[in-house]
GROMACS .gro file of C-alpha atoms in nm:
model
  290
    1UNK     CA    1   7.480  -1.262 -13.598
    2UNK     CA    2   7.474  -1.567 -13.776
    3UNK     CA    3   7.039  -1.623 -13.972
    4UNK     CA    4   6.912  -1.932 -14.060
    5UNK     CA    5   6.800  -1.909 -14.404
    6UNK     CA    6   6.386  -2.024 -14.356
    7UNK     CA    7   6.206  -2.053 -14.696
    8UNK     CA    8   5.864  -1.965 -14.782
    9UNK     CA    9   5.526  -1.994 -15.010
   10UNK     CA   10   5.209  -1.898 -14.980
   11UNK     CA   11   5.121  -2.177 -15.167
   12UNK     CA   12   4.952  -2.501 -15.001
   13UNK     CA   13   4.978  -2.768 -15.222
   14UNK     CA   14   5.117  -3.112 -15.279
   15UNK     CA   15   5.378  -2.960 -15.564
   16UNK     CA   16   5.469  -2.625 -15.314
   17UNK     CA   17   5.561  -2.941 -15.021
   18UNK     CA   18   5.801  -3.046 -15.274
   19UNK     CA   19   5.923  -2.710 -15.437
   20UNK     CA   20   6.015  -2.582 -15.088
   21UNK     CA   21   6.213  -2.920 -15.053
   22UNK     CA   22   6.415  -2.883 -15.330
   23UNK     CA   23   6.500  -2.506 -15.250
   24UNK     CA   24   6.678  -2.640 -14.915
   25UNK     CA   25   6.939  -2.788 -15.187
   26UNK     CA   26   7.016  -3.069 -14.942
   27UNK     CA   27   7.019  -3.443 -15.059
   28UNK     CA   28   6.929  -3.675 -14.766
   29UNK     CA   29   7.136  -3.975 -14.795
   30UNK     CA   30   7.085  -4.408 -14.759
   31UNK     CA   31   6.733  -4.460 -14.602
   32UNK     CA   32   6.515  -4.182 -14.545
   33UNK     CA   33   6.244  -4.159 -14.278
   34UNK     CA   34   5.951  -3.941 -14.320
   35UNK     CA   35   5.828  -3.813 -13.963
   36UNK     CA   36   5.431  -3.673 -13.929
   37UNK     CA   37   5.153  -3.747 -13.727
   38UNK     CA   38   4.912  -3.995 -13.789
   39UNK     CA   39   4.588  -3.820 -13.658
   40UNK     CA   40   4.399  -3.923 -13.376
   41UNK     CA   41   4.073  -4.074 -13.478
   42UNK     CA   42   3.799  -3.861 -13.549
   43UNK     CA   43   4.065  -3.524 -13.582
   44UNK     CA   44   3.980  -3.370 -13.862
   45UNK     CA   45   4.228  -3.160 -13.870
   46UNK     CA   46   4.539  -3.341 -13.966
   47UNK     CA   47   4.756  -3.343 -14.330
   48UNK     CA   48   4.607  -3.652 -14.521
   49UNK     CA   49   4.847  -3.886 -14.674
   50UNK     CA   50   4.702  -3.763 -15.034
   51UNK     CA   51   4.842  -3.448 -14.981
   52UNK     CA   52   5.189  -3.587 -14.875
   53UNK     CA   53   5.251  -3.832 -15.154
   54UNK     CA   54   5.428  -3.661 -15.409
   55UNK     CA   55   5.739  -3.515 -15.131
   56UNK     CA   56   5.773  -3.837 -14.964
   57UNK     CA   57   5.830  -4.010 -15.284
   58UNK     CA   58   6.084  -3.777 -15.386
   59UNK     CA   59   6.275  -3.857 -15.094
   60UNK     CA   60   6.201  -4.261 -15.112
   61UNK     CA   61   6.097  -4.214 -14.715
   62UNK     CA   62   5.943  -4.410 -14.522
   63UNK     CA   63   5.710  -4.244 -14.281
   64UNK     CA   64   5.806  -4.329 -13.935
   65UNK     CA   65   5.586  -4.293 -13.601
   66UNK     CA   66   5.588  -4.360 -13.198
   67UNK     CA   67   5.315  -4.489 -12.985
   68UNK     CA   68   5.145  -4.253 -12.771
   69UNK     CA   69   5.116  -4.173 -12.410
   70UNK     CA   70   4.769  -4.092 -12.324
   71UNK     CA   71   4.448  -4.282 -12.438
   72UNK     CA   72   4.341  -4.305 -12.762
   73UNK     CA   73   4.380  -4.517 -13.063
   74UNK     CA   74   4.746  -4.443 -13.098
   75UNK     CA   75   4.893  -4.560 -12.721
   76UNK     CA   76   4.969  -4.941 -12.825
   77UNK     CA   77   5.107  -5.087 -13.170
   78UNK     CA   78   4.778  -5.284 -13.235
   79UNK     CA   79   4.555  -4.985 -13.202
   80UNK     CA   80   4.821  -4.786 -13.413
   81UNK     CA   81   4.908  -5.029 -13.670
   82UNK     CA   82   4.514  -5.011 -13.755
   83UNK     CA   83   4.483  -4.641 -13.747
   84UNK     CA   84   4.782  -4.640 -14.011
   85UNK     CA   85   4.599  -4.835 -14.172
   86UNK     CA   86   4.260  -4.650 -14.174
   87UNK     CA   87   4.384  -4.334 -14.212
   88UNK     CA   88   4.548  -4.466 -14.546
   89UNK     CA   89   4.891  -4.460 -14.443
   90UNK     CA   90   4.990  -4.788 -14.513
   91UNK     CA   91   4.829  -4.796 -14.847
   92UNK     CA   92   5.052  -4.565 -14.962
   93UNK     CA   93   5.370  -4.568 -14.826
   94UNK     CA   94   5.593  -4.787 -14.618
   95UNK     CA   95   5.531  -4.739 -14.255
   96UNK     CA   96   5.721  -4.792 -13.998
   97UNK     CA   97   5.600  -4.765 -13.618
   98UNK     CA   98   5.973  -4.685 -13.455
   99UNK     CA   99   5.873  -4.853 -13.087
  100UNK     CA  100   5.681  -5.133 -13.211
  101UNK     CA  101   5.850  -5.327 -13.010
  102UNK     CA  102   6.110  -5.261 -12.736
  103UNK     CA  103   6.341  -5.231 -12.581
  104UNK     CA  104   6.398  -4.838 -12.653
  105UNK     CA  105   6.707  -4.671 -12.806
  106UNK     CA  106   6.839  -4.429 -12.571
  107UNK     CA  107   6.988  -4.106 -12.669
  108UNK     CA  108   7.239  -3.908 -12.428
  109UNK     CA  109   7.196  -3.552 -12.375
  110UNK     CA  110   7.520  -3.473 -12.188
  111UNK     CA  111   7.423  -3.083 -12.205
  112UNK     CA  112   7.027  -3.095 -12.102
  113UNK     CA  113   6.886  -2.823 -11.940
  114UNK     CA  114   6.674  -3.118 -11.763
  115UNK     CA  115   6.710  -3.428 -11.934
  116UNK     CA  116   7.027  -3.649 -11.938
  117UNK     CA  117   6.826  -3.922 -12.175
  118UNK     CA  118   6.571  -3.920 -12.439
  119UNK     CA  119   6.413  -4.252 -12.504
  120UNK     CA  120   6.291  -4.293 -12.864
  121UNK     CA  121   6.189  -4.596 -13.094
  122UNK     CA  122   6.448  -4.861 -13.135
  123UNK     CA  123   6.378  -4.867 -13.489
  124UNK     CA  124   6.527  -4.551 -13.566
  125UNK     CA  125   6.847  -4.697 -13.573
  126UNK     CA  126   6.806  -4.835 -13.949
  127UNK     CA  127   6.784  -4.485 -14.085
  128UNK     CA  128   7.056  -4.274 -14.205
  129UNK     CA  129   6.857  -3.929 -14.252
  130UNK     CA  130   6.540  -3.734 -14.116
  131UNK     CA  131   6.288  -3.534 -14.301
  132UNK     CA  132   6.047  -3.356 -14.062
  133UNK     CA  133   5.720  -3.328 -14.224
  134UNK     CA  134   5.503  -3.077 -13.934
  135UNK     CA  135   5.145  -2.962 -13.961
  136UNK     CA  136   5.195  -2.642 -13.765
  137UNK     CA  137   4.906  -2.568 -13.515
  138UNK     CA  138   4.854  -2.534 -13.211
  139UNK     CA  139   4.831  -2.812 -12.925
  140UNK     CA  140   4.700  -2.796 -12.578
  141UNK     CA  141   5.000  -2.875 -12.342
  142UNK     CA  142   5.311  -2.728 -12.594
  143UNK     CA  143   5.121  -2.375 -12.665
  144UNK     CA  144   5.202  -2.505 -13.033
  145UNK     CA  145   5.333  -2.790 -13.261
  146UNK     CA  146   5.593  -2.749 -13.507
  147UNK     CA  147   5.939  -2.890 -13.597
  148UNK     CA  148   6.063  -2.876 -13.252
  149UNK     CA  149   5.803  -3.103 -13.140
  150UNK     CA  150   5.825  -3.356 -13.340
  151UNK     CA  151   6.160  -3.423 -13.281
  152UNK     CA  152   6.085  -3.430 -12.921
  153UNK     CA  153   5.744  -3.589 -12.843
  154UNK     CA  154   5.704  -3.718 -13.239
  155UNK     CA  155   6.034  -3.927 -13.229
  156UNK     CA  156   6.000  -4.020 -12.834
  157UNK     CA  157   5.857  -4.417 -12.725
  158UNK     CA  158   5.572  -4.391 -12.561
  159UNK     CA  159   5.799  -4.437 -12.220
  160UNK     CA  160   6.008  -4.163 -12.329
  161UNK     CA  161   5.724  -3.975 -12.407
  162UNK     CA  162   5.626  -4.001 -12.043
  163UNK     CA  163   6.010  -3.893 -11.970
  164UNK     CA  164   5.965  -3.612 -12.156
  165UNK     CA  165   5.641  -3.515 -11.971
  166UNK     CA  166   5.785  -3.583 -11.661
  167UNK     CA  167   6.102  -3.403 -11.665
  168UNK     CA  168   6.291  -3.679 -11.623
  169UNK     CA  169   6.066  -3.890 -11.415
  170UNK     CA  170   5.861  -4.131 -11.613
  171UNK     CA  171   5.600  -4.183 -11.326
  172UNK     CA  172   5.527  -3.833 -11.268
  173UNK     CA  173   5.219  -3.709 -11.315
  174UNK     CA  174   5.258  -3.500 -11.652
  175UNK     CA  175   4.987  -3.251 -11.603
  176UNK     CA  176   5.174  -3.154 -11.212
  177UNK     CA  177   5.532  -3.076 -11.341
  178UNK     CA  178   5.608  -2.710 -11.375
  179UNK     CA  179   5.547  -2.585 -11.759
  180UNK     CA  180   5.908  -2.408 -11.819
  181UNK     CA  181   6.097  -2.744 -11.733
  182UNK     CA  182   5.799  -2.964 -11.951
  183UNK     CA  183   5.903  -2.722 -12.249
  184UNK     CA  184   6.302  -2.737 -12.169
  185UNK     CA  185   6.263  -3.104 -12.127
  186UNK     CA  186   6.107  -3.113 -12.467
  187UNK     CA  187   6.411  -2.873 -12.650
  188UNK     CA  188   6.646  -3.154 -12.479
  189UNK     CA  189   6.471  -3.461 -12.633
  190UNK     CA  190   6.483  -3.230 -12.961
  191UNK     CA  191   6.823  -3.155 -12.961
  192UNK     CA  192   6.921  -3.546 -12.923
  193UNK     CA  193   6.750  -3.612 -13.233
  194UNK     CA  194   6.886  -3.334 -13.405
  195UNK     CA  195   7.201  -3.378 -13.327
  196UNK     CA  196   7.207  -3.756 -13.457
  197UNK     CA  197   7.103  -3.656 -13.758
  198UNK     CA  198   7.306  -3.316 -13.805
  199UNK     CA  199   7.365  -3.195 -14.192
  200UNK     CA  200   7.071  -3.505 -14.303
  201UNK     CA  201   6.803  -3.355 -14.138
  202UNK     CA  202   6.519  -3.105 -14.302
  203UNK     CA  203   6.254  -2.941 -14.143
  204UNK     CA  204   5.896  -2.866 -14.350
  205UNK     CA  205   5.618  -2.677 -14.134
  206UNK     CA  206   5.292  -2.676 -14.316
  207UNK     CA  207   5.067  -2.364 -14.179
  208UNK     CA  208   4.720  -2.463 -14.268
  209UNK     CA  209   4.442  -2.608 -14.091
  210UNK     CA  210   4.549  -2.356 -13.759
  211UNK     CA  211   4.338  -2.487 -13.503
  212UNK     CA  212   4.407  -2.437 -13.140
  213UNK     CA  213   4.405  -2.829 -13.114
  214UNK     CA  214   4.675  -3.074 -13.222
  215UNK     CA  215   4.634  -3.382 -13.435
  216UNK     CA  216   4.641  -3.561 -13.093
  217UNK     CA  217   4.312  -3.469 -12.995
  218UNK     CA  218   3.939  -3.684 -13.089
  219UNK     CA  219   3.733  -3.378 -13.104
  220UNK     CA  220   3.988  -3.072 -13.203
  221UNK     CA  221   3.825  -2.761 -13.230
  222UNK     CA  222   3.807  -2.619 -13.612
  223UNK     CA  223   4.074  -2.410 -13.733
  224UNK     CA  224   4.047  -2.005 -13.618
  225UNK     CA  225   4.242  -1.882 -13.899
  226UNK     CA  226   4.300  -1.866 -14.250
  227UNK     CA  227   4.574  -2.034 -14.371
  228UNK     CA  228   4.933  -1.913 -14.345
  229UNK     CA  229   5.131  -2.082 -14.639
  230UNK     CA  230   5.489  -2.382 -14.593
  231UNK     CA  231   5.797  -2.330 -14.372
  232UNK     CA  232   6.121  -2.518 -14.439
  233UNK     CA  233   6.462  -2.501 -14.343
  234UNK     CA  234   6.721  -2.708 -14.210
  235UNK     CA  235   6.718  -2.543 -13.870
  236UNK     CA  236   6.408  -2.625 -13.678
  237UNK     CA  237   6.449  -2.335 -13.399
  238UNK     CA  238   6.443  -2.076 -13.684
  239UNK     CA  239   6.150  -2.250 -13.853
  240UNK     CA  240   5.965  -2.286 -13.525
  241UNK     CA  241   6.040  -1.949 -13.499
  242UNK     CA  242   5.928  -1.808 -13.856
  243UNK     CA  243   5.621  -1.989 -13.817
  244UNK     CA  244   5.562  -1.795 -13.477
  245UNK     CA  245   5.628  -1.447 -13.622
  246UNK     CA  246   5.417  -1.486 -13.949
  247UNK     CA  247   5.063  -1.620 -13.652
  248UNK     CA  248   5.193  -1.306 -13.484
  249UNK     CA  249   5.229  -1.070 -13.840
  250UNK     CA  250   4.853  -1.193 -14.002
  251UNK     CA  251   4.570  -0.981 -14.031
  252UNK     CA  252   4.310  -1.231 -13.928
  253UNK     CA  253   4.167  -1.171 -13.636
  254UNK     CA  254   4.109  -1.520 -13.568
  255UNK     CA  255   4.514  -1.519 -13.484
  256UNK     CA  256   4.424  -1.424 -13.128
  257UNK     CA  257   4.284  -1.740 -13.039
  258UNK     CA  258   4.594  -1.966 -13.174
  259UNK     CA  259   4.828  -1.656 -12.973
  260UNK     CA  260   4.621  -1.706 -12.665
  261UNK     CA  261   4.682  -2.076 -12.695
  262UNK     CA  262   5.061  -2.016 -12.738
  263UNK     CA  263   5.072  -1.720 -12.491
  264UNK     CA  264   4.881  -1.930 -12.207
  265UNK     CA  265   5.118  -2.232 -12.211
  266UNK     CA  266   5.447  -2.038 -12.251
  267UNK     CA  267   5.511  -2.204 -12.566
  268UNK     CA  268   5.746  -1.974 -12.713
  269UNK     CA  269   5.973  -2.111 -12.403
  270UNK     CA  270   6.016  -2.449 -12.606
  271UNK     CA  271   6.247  -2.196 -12.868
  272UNK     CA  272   6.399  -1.987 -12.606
  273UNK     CA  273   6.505  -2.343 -12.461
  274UNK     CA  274   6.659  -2.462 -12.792
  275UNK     CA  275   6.798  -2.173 -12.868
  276UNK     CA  276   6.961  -2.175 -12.578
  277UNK     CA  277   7.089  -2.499 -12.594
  278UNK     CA  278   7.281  -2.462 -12.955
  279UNK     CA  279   7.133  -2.656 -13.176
  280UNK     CA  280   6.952  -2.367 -13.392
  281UNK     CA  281   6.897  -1.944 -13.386
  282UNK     CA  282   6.585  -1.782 -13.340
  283UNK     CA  283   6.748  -1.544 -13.596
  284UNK     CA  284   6.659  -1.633 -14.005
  285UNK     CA  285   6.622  -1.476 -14.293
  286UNK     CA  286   6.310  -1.529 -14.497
  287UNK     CA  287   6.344  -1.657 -14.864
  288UNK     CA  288   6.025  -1.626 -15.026
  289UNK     CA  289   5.981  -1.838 -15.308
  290UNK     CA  290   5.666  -1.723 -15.473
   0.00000   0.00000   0.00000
């Protein structure tokens, strides 16, 4: 069976973002955009830009966001284009909020398990490689948030966000569609973006801050255990995956709350789906770099 090679460090710092980069040994080519999350307003929980800095410089990115599909300060470019702003975003690097303005590029998934389209920010077109820069935590509809969901919900418009959510159906009510098809409709959208990008595309999960909450919410609840350490690879599936195994493998206790959170929305299902659909293995080999 063919492994994934994911690396490792126990180390959380600016440098260790950019040490694990360079281990990948993979130059991203032409114009490079940086994908995170923004953080809602008043999360306390999400990756400053601070701590960011030094890895998106070495790439020359420019970090790239969608609108969002709920309320919040995030859902329309004005509100977002601020909140870039506040959160210091813009002061540092060059920013670039992909569905702005429409109309939406739309990628075709031939193969989806239940999506034939993904809709994602026009302005992706005027970038020639991806680096996927995840906090890893959990989030209340996915189970969890890694790379796998950023390249799904993180890259989608806010319409294709509601796509996504729907299963297809952008007027469906995204809390009444069955949770196995949300989290295949998700791998789908992944595997679009992926696939676009295939051999310029690297994947950097950051396990710190593990709250049951994603970046998405106001009010997330504090993190429930201790720091885990960075993730990267150049297969998301396998980095989702690592990421899983080492909540699974800690000795805090406090891992029982972030597994329930997982456990209760079937998360895992979002890898089985992706694995399933070709685009990465659940199998890797871990590379520590300590």
């Amino acid at each position: 069976m063919t492994r994934s090679k994911v690396y490792f460090t126990k180390e959380i710092t600016p440098e260790s973002v950019v040490k694990i980069y360079e281990a990948l040994s993979v130059k991203l080519p032409g114009k490079t955009a940086v994908k995170l999350h923004s953080g809602e307003e008043g999360n306390q929980n999400y990756i400053r830009p601070e701590f960011v800095k030094a890895m998106v410089n070495k790439v020359n990115g420019t970090v790239v966001e969608c609108n969002t599909a709920y309320d919040g300060q995030r859902n329309t470019t004005e509100k977002h284009l601020r909140l870039l702003e506040n959160h210091g975003w813009s002061k540092y690097f060059d920013v670039d909020l992909l569905d702005a303005e429409g109309p939406d590029l739309e990628l075709c998934i031939p193969d989806g398990l239940r999506l034939k389209k993904n809709y994602v920010g026009k302005n992706l077109v005027k970038y020639d490689s991806v680096l996927v820069l995840s906090h890893f935590k959990g989030h209340p509809m996915g189970g969890f948030g890694g790379a796998l969901k950023q390249l799904s919900i993180g890259f989608a418009s806010s319409h294709g966000k509601h796509v996504i959510h729907g299963v297809g159906d952008a007027t469906a009510d995204m809390f009444g569609v069955k949770q196995e098809e949300f989290l295949e409709s998700m791998a789908d959208a992944a595997m679009s973006v992926h696939k676009r990008f295939e051999g310029k595309i690297a994947y950097i999960n950051i396990m710190c801050n593990l709250s049951v909450d994603c970046d998405c919410v106001a009010q997330a609840q504090d993190p429930c255990m201790k720091d885990i350490g960075i993730a990267a690879g150049l297969d998301p599936v396998a980095v989702d995956q690592a990421c899983i195994d080492m909540v699974y493998a800690s000795d805090d206790p406090g891992k029982e709350h972030l597994i329930e959170r997982i456990e209760s929305r079937k998360g895992v299902h979002t890898i089985e789906a992706a694995a399933a659909l070709g685009f990465g293995t659940r199998a890797y080999e871990l590379v520590s770099i300590d």
